[in-house]
Amino acid sequence: MNDEGSTELTFEDQRLMHQVAGQQDEHLRSLERLLGVRIGSSAGTIQIHGDEVQRELAGRVVRQLYGLLEKGYPVYPSDVDYAVRILSSDRGANLRDIFLDTIYISAHKRVITPKSLNQKVYIDAIRSHDIVFGIGPAGTGKTFLAMAMAVAELTKNNYARIILTRPAVEAGEKLGFLPGDLAEKVNPYLRPLYDALHDMVDFDRARKMIERGTIEVAPLAFMRGRTLNDSFVILDEAQNTTREQMKMFLTRLGYASKAVVTGDVTQIDLPAGKSSGLKHAAAILAGIRGIRFIGFNEKDVVRHRLVQEIITAYERAGAAAAESRAEEKNGGAGLWNGLREGHRAESSGPEGEDRS
């Protein structure tokens, strides 16, 4: 440390230091924007200026990113953002424990690893539990990481097949009125699962695995009456299951199988009067040994950085609306109680004597 308001970090390997800084110092510029500090670099050193708390956090991020590079992990601009989120939430976190936990290397040679504390907990839960629920907003990696785990386990021959399913919520259109046979009608609802699969496995290989039955993609209704042995099963969009459908799915699990259930309880598309099977399951199954529930929030979003802010804005608006409804309800109850009390007072004489 130098004078008050600045920190200087020294690195032995200038090549790695330049990788920490990023092309045209884009990683350092991201840190400046995210933490409100000023950062400069020169031969073998990085200087950080600003508030003491944010300066210390920026230094921790830089040092830990340098440590990842020493281990051969390629640091991308998005990793800077994830690192700031992780170390802001937990100053004692070690990025190596999270980013170096390689789940799978995709067909595009992309290394798939957790990018947040909750994602790391989620992956560890899938490894150690037979049924795992991942509940949280869109973009938090719930389905993507489950898919990566499933393909990795299949590659290791730990399971004989992967089954991917989701409920075919009709989204305002009756399936019977849509053109085509049943497969063509339900295919649009399953497209996101195919997209996630093709992120992991090249198209031709995925097609052959589907043809052989090694990977099955089907609507939830097709699970009824089956026993799923030696399978890694993923139920996506589970917030749109009914209680009966959720019970049906969970009781399909057979010998040597694992199930991962993902959903976002703020995005329920069920008809009015139908309660979500995911919410019901969370209420009654949380205490059962072998079942684990993992919650995600906006800090786990791994899509465009604006998605995190959009989710936060909607949550804030939802909380404000709920508070407003509660106030209106309480206000109405207060008015009614006041009217009743007034009526009682008019019906009684002095000293509470009844006038009737």
Coordinates of C-alpha atoms in Angstrom, one line a residue:
M1 CA 0.0 0.0 0.0
N2 CA 1.1 3.5 -0.8
D3 CA -0.5 6.7 0.4
E4 CA -4.1 6.9 1.6
G5 CA -6.5 6.4 -1.2
S6 CA -4.4 4.2 -3.4
T7 CA -3.2 0.5 -3.6
E8 CA -0.4 -0.9 -5.7
L9 CA -0.3 -4.5 -6.8
T10 CA 2.9 -6.1 -8.1
F11 CA 2.9 -9.1 -10.4
E12 CA 5.9 -11.3 -11.4
D13 CA 4.5 -12.5 -14.7
Q14 CA 3.8 -9.5 -16.9
R15 CA 2.1 -11.6 -19.5
L16 CA -0.5 -12.8 -17.0
M17 CA -0.8 -9.3 -15.7
H18 CA -1.7 -8.1 -19.2
Q19 CA -4.3 -10.9 -19.4
V20 CA -5.8 -9.7 -16.1
A21 CA -6.1 -6.2 -17.6
G22 CA -7.7 -7.5 -20.8
Q23 CA -7.5 -6.3 -24.3
Q24 CA -7.0 -2.5 -24.2
D25 CA -7.5 -2.7 -20.4
E26 CA -11.2 -3.7 -20.9
H27 CA -11.2 -5.7 -17.7
L28 CA -9.8 -2.8 -15.7
R29 CA -12.4 -0.5 -17.2
S30 CA -15.1 -2.9 -16.1
L31 CA -13.8 -2.9 -12.6
E32 CA -13.8 0.9 -12.6
R33 CA -17.4 1.0 -13.7
L34 CA -18.6 -1.7 -11.3
L35 CA -16.8 -0.5 -8.2
G36 CA -16.3 3.3 -8.7
V37 CA -12.5 3.2 -8.5
R38 CA -9.8 4.4 -10.8
I39 CA -7.2 1.9 -12.1
G40 CA -3.9 2.4 -13.9
S41 CA -1.2 0.0 -14.9
S42 CA 2.5 0.1 -15.7
A43 CA 5.3 -2.4 -16.0
G44 CA 4.5 -5.2 -13.6
T45 CA 2.1 -3.1 -11.4
I46 CA -1.6 -2.2 -11.2
Q47 CA -2.5 0.9 -9.2
I48 CA -6.0 1.3 -7.7
H49 CA -7.4 4.6 -6.4
G50 CA -10.6 5.4 -4.6
D51 CA -12.7 4.5 -1.6
E52 CA -10.9 2.2 0.8
V53 CA -13.6 -0.5 0.9
Q54 CA -14.1 -0.6 -2.9
R55 CA -10.3 -0.4 -3.5
E56 CA -9.7 -3.4 -1.3
L57 CA -12.5 -5.3 -3.2
A58 CA -11.0 -4.3 -6.5
G59 CA -7.6 -5.5 -5.4
R60 CA -9.0 -8.8 -4.2
V61 CA -10.7 -9.3 -7.6
V62 CA -7.5 -8.6 -9.5
R63 CA -5.4 -10.9 -7.4
Q64 CA -7.9 -13.8 -7.6
L65 CA -8.3 -13.4 -11.4
Y66 CA -4.5 -13.5 -11.7
G67 CA -4.5 -16.7 -9.6
L68 CA -7.1 -18.2 -12.1
L69 CA -4.8 -17.4 -15.0
E70 CA -1.9 -19.0 -13.2
K71 CA -4.0 -22.2 -13.2
G72 CA -4.6 -22.0 -16.9
Y73 CA -8.2 -20.6 -16.7
P74 CA -8.9 -18.1 -19.5
V75 CA -10.5 -15.0 -18.0
Y76 CA -13.2 -13.4 -20.2
P77 CA -14.8 -10.0 -19.7
S78 CA -18.0 -11.6 -18.2
D79 CA -15.8 -13.3 -15.6
V80 CA -14.8 -9.9 -14.2
D81 CA -18.5 -9.1 -13.6
Y82 CA -19.1 -12.6 -12.0
A83 CA -16.0 -12.2 -9.8
V84 CA -17.2 -8.8 -8.5
R85 CA -20.6 -10.2 -7.7
I86 CA -19.1 -13.2 -5.9
L87 CA -16.6 -11.3 -3.8
S88 CA -19.1 -8.5 -3.1
S89 CA -21.4 -11.1 -1.5
D90 CA -18.7 -13.0 0.3
R91 CA -15.3 -11.4 0.8
G92 CA -13.9 -14.7 1.9
A93 CA -14.9 -16.6 -1.3
N94 CA -12.2 -18.2 -3.4
L95 CA -12.8 -17.9 -7.1
R96 CA -10.6 -21.0 -7.8
D97 CA -13.1 -23.2 -5.9
I98 CA -15.9 -21.9 -8.2
F99 CA -14.4 -21.2 -11.6
L100 CA -12.1 -24.2 -11.7
D101 CA -14.9 -26.7 -10.9
T102 CA -15.2 -27.9 -14.5
I103 CA -18.5 -29.6 -15.2
Y104 CA -18.2 -30.3 -18.9
I105 CA -16.3 -29.1 -22.0
S106 CA -19.0 -28.5 -24.7
A107 CA -18.9 -29.4 -28.4
H108 CA -17.7 -25.9 -29.0
K109 CA -14.7 -26.4 -26.7
R110 CA -16.3 -24.2 -24.2
V111 CA -15.5 -24.9 -20.5
I112 CA -18.7 -25.0 -18.5
T113 CA -18.2 -24.0 -14.8
P114 CA -20.2 -22.4 -12.1
K115 CA -20.2 -18.6 -12.2
S116 CA -21.7 -17.7 -8.8
L117 CA -21.8 -19.0 -5.3
N118 CA -25.3 -20.4 -5.7
Q119 CA -24.4 -22.1 -8.9
K120 CA -21.5 -23.8 -7.1
V121 CA -23.9 -24.9 -4.3
Y122 CA -26.4 -26.1 -7.0
I123 CA -23.7 -28.2 -8.8
D124 CA -22.5 -29.8 -5.5
A125 CA -26.1 -30.6 -4.5
I126 CA -26.7 -32.3 -7.9
R127 CA -23.6 -34.4 -7.2
S128 CA -24.7 -35.5 -3.7
H129 CA -28.5 -35.7 -3.9
D130 CA -30.9 -37.8 -5.9
I131 CA -33.5 -35.0 -6.3
V132 CA -32.6 -31.4 -6.6
F133 CA -34.9 -28.4 -7.1
G134 CA -33.4 -25.2 -8.6
I135 CA -35.7 -22.3 -8.2
G136 CA -35.1 -18.8 -9.3
P137 CA -35.4 -16.2 -12.1
A138 CA -34.6 -16.6 -15.8
G139 CA -30.9 -16.6 -16.8
T140 CA -29.5 -18.0 -13.6
G141 CA -28.2 -21.2 -15.3
K142 CA -30.6 -23.6 -13.6
T143 CA -31.4 -25.7 -16.7
F144 CA -28.1 -25.1 -18.5
L145 CA -26.0 -26.4 -15.6
A146 CA -28.3 -29.3 -15.0
M147 CA -28.0 -30.2 -18.7
A148 CA -24.2 -29.9 -18.5
M149 CA -24.2 -32.2 -15.5
A150 CA -26.4 -34.7 -17.2
V151 CA -24.2 -34.9 -20.4
A152 CA -21.1 -35.2 -18.3
E153 CA -22.5 -38.0 -16.2
L154 CA -23.7 -39.8 -19.4
T155 CA -20.2 -39.4 -20.9
K156 CA -18.8 -41.1 -17.8
N157 CA -21.4 -43.9 -18.2
N158 CA -22.8 -43.2 -14.8
Y159 CA -26.3 -43.2 -16.3
A160 CA -27.7 -45.0 -19.3
R161 CA -29.9 -42.2 -20.7
I162 CA -30.9 -38.6 -20.2
I163 CA -34.6 -37.6 -20.2
L164 CA -35.5 -34.0 -20.7
T165 CA -39.1 -32.9 -20.1
R166 CA -41.3 -29.9 -19.5
P167 CA -45.1 -29.3 -19.3
A168 CA -46.7 -28.2 -22.6
V169 CA -48.6 -25.2 -21.3
E170 CA -50.9 -24.0 -24.1
A171 CA -50.1 -20.3 -23.8
G172 CA -53.5 -19.2 -24.9
E173 CA -53.8 -21.7 -27.8
K174 CA -55.5 -25.1 -27.7
L175 CA -53.2 -27.8 -28.9
G176 CA -56.1 -29.5 -30.8
F177 CA -56.5 -26.5 -33.0
L178 CA -52.8 -26.2 -33.9
P179 CA -51.7 -27.8 -37.3
G180 CA -49.7 -31.0 -37.5
D181 CA -49.5 -34.3 -35.6
L182 CA -48.9 -34.5 -31.8
A183 CA -45.1 -34.3 -32.2
E184 CA -45.3 -31.2 -34.3
K185 CA -47.8 -29.6 -31.8
V186 CA -45.6 -30.1 -28.7
N187 CA -42.3 -29.5 -30.4
P188 CA -42.3 -25.7 -29.9
Y189 CA -42.7 -26.2 -26.1
L190 CA -39.6 -28.5 -26.1
R191 CA -37.5 -26.3 -28.4
P192 CA -35.6 -24.6 -25.4
L193 CA -34.5 -28.1 -24.2
Y194 CA -33.2 -28.9 -27.7
D195 CA -31.3 -25.5 -27.8
A196 CA -29.7 -26.3 -24.5
L197 CA -28.7 -29.8 -25.6
H198 CA -27.1 -28.5 -28.8
D199 CA -25.0 -26.1 -26.7
M200 CA -23.5 -29.2 -25.1
V201 CA -23.4 -31.7 -27.9
D202 CA -22.9 -31.1 -31.7
F203 CA -26.0 -31.5 -33.8
D204 CA -25.2 -34.8 -35.5
R205 CA -24.1 -36.5 -32.3
A206 CA -27.2 -35.2 -30.5
R207 CA -29.5 -36.5 -33.3
K208 CA -27.9 -39.9 -33.2
M209 CA -28.3 -40.1 -29.4
I210 CA -32.0 -39.1 -29.7
E211 CA -32.5 -41.7 -32.4
R212 CA -31.0 -44.4 -30.2
G213 CA -33.0 -43.3 -27.2
T214 CA -29.9 -42.3 -25.2
I215 CA -31.4 -38.9 -25.0
E216 CA -35.2 -38.4 -24.8
V217 CA -36.9 -35.1 -25.1
A218 CA -40.7 -35.3 -24.4
P219 CA -43.6 -33.4 -22.9
L220 CA -44.3 -34.2 -19.2
A221 CA -47.6 -35.9 -20.1
F222 CA -45.5 -38.7 -21.7
M223 CA -44.0 -39.6 -18.4
R224 CA -47.2 -41.0 -16.9
G225 CA -47.2 -44.7 -16.2
R226 CA -43.4 -45.1 -16.7
T227 CA -40.6 -46.0 -14.3
L228 CA -37.4 -44.2 -15.1
N229 CA -34.4 -46.4 -14.2
D230 CA -30.7 -45.6 -14.6
S231 CA -31.7 -42.2 -15.9
F232 CA -30.7 -38.5 -15.4
V233 CA -34.0 -36.7 -15.6
I234 CA -34.5 -33.0 -15.9
L235 CA -37.9 -31.3 -15.5
D236 CA -37.8 -27.8 -16.8
E237 CA -40.4 -25.0 -16.4
A238 CA -41.7 -26.9 -13.4
Q239 CA -43.7 -23.8 -12.1
N240 CA -46.2 -24.7 -14.8
T241 CA -46.9 -28.2 -13.4
T242 CA -50.0 -28.8 -11.4
R243 CA -49.8 -30.5 -8.0
E244 CA -50.9 -33.8 -9.7
Q245 CA -48.3 -33.5 -12.4
M246 CA -45.5 -32.8 -10.0
K247 CA -46.5 -35.8 -7.9
M248 CA -46.7 -38.0 -11.0
F249 CA -43.3 -36.9 -12.2
L250 CA -41.5 -37.3 -8.9
T251 CA -42.9 -40.8 -8.4
R252 CA -41.6 -41.9 -11.8
L253 CA -38.0 -42.0 -10.5
G254 CA -36.6 -45.5 -10.5
Y255 CA -33.5 -47.4 -9.5
A256 CA -30.1 -45.6 -9.8
S257 CA -31.7 -42.4 -11.2
K258 CA -31.4 -38.7 -10.5
A259 CA -33.9 -35.9 -11.0
V260 CA -33.3 -32.1 -11.3
V261 CA -36.4 -29.9 -11.3
T262 CA -36.0 -26.3 -12.4
G263 CA -38.5 -23.4 -12.4
D264 CA -39.3 -19.8 -11.7
V265 CA -42.2 -19.2 -9.4
T266 CA -42.7 -15.7 -10.6
Q267 CA -43.4 -16.9 -14.2
I268 CA -46.5 -19.2 -13.6
D269 CA -48.7 -19.6 -16.7
L270 CA -51.2 -22.0 -15.3
P271 CA -55.0 -21.3 -15.8
A272 CA -56.8 -19.4 -13.0
G273 CA -57.6 -21.6 -10.1
K274 CA -54.7 -24.0 -10.7
S275 CA -51.9 -23.9 -8.1
S276 CA -48.3 -24.6 -9.0
G277 CA -46.9 -28.0 -8.3
L278 CA -43.5 -26.5 -7.9
K279 CA -44.6 -24.2 -5.1
H280 CA -46.5 -27.0 -3.4
A281 CA -43.5 -29.3 -3.6
A282 CA -41.3 -26.7 -2.0
A283 CA -43.7 -26.4 0.8
I284 CA -44.1 -30.1 1.6
L285 CA -40.8 -31.8 0.5
A286 CA -38.1 -29.5 1.9
G287 CA -37.5 -31.6 5.0
I288 CA -37.0 -34.9 3.2
R289 CA -33.5 -36.4 3.3
G290 CA -32.0 -36.8 -0.2
I291 CA -34.0 -33.9 -1.6
R292 CA -32.3 -30.5 -1.8
F293 CA -33.8 -27.1 -2.7
I294 CA -31.5 -24.4 -4.1
G295 CA -32.6 -20.8 -4.6
F296 CA -31.2 -18.4 -7.1
N297 CA -31.5 -14.6 -7.3
E298 CA -30.6 -11.7 -9.6
K299 CA -26.9 -12.0 -8.6
D300 CA -26.8 -15.4 -10.3
V301 CA -27.9 -14.1 -13.7
V302 CA -25.4 -15.1 -16.4
R303 CA -27.1 -13.4 -19.4
H304 CA -26.6 -9.9 -20.6
R305 CA -25.8 -7.6 -17.6
L306 CA -29.0 -5.7 -18.1
V307 CA -31.0 -8.8 -17.4
Q308 CA -29.9 -8.7 -13.7
E309 CA -31.1 -5.1 -13.5
I310 CA -34.4 -5.9 -15.2
I311 CA -35.1 -8.7 -12.8
T312 CA -34.3 -6.4 -9.8
A313 CA -36.7 -3.8 -11.2
Y314 CA -39.6 -6.2 -11.7
E315 CA -39.0 -7.6 -8.2
R316 CA -39.0 -4.1 -6.7
A317 CA -42.2 -3.3 -8.6
G318 CA -43.9 -6.5 -7.5
A319 CA -43.0 -5.8 -3.8
A320 CA -44.4 -2.3 -4.1
A321 CA -47.6 -3.6 -5.6
A322 CA -48.0 -6.2 -2.9
E323 CA -47.4 -3.6 -0.2
S324 CA -50.0 -1.3 -1.9
R325 CA -52.6 -4.1 -2.0
A326 CA -51.9 -4.9 1.7
E327 CA -52.4 -1.2 2.6
E328 CA -55.6 -1.1 0.7
K329 CA -56.9 -4.2 2.3
N330 CA -55.9 -3.1 5.8
G331 CA -57.3 0.4 5.1
G332 CA -60.6 -1.1 4.0
A333 CA -60.7 -3.3 7.1
G334 CA -59.9 -0.3 9.3
L335 CA -62.8 1.7 7.7
W336 CA -65.2 -1.2 8.2
N337 CA -64.1 -1.6 11.9
G338 CA -64.5 2.1 12.4
L339 CA -68.0 2.1 11.0
R340 CA -68.9 -0.9 13.2
E341 CA -67.5 0.9 16.3
G342 CA -69.4 4.0 15.4
H343 CA -72.6 2.0 15.0
R344 CA -72.1 0.4 18.4
A345 CA -71.6 3.8 20.0
E346 CA -74.8 5.1 18.5
S347 CA -76.7 2.0 19.8
S348 CA -75.6 2.6 23.4
G349 CA -76.5 5.3 25.9
P350 CA -74.2 7.0 28.5
E351 CA -72.1 4.6 30.5
G352 CA -72.8 1.9 27.9
E353 CA -76.5 1.7 28.7
D354 CA -78.4 0.0 25.9
R355 CA -80.8 2.4 24.2
S356 CA -82.8 -0.3 22.4

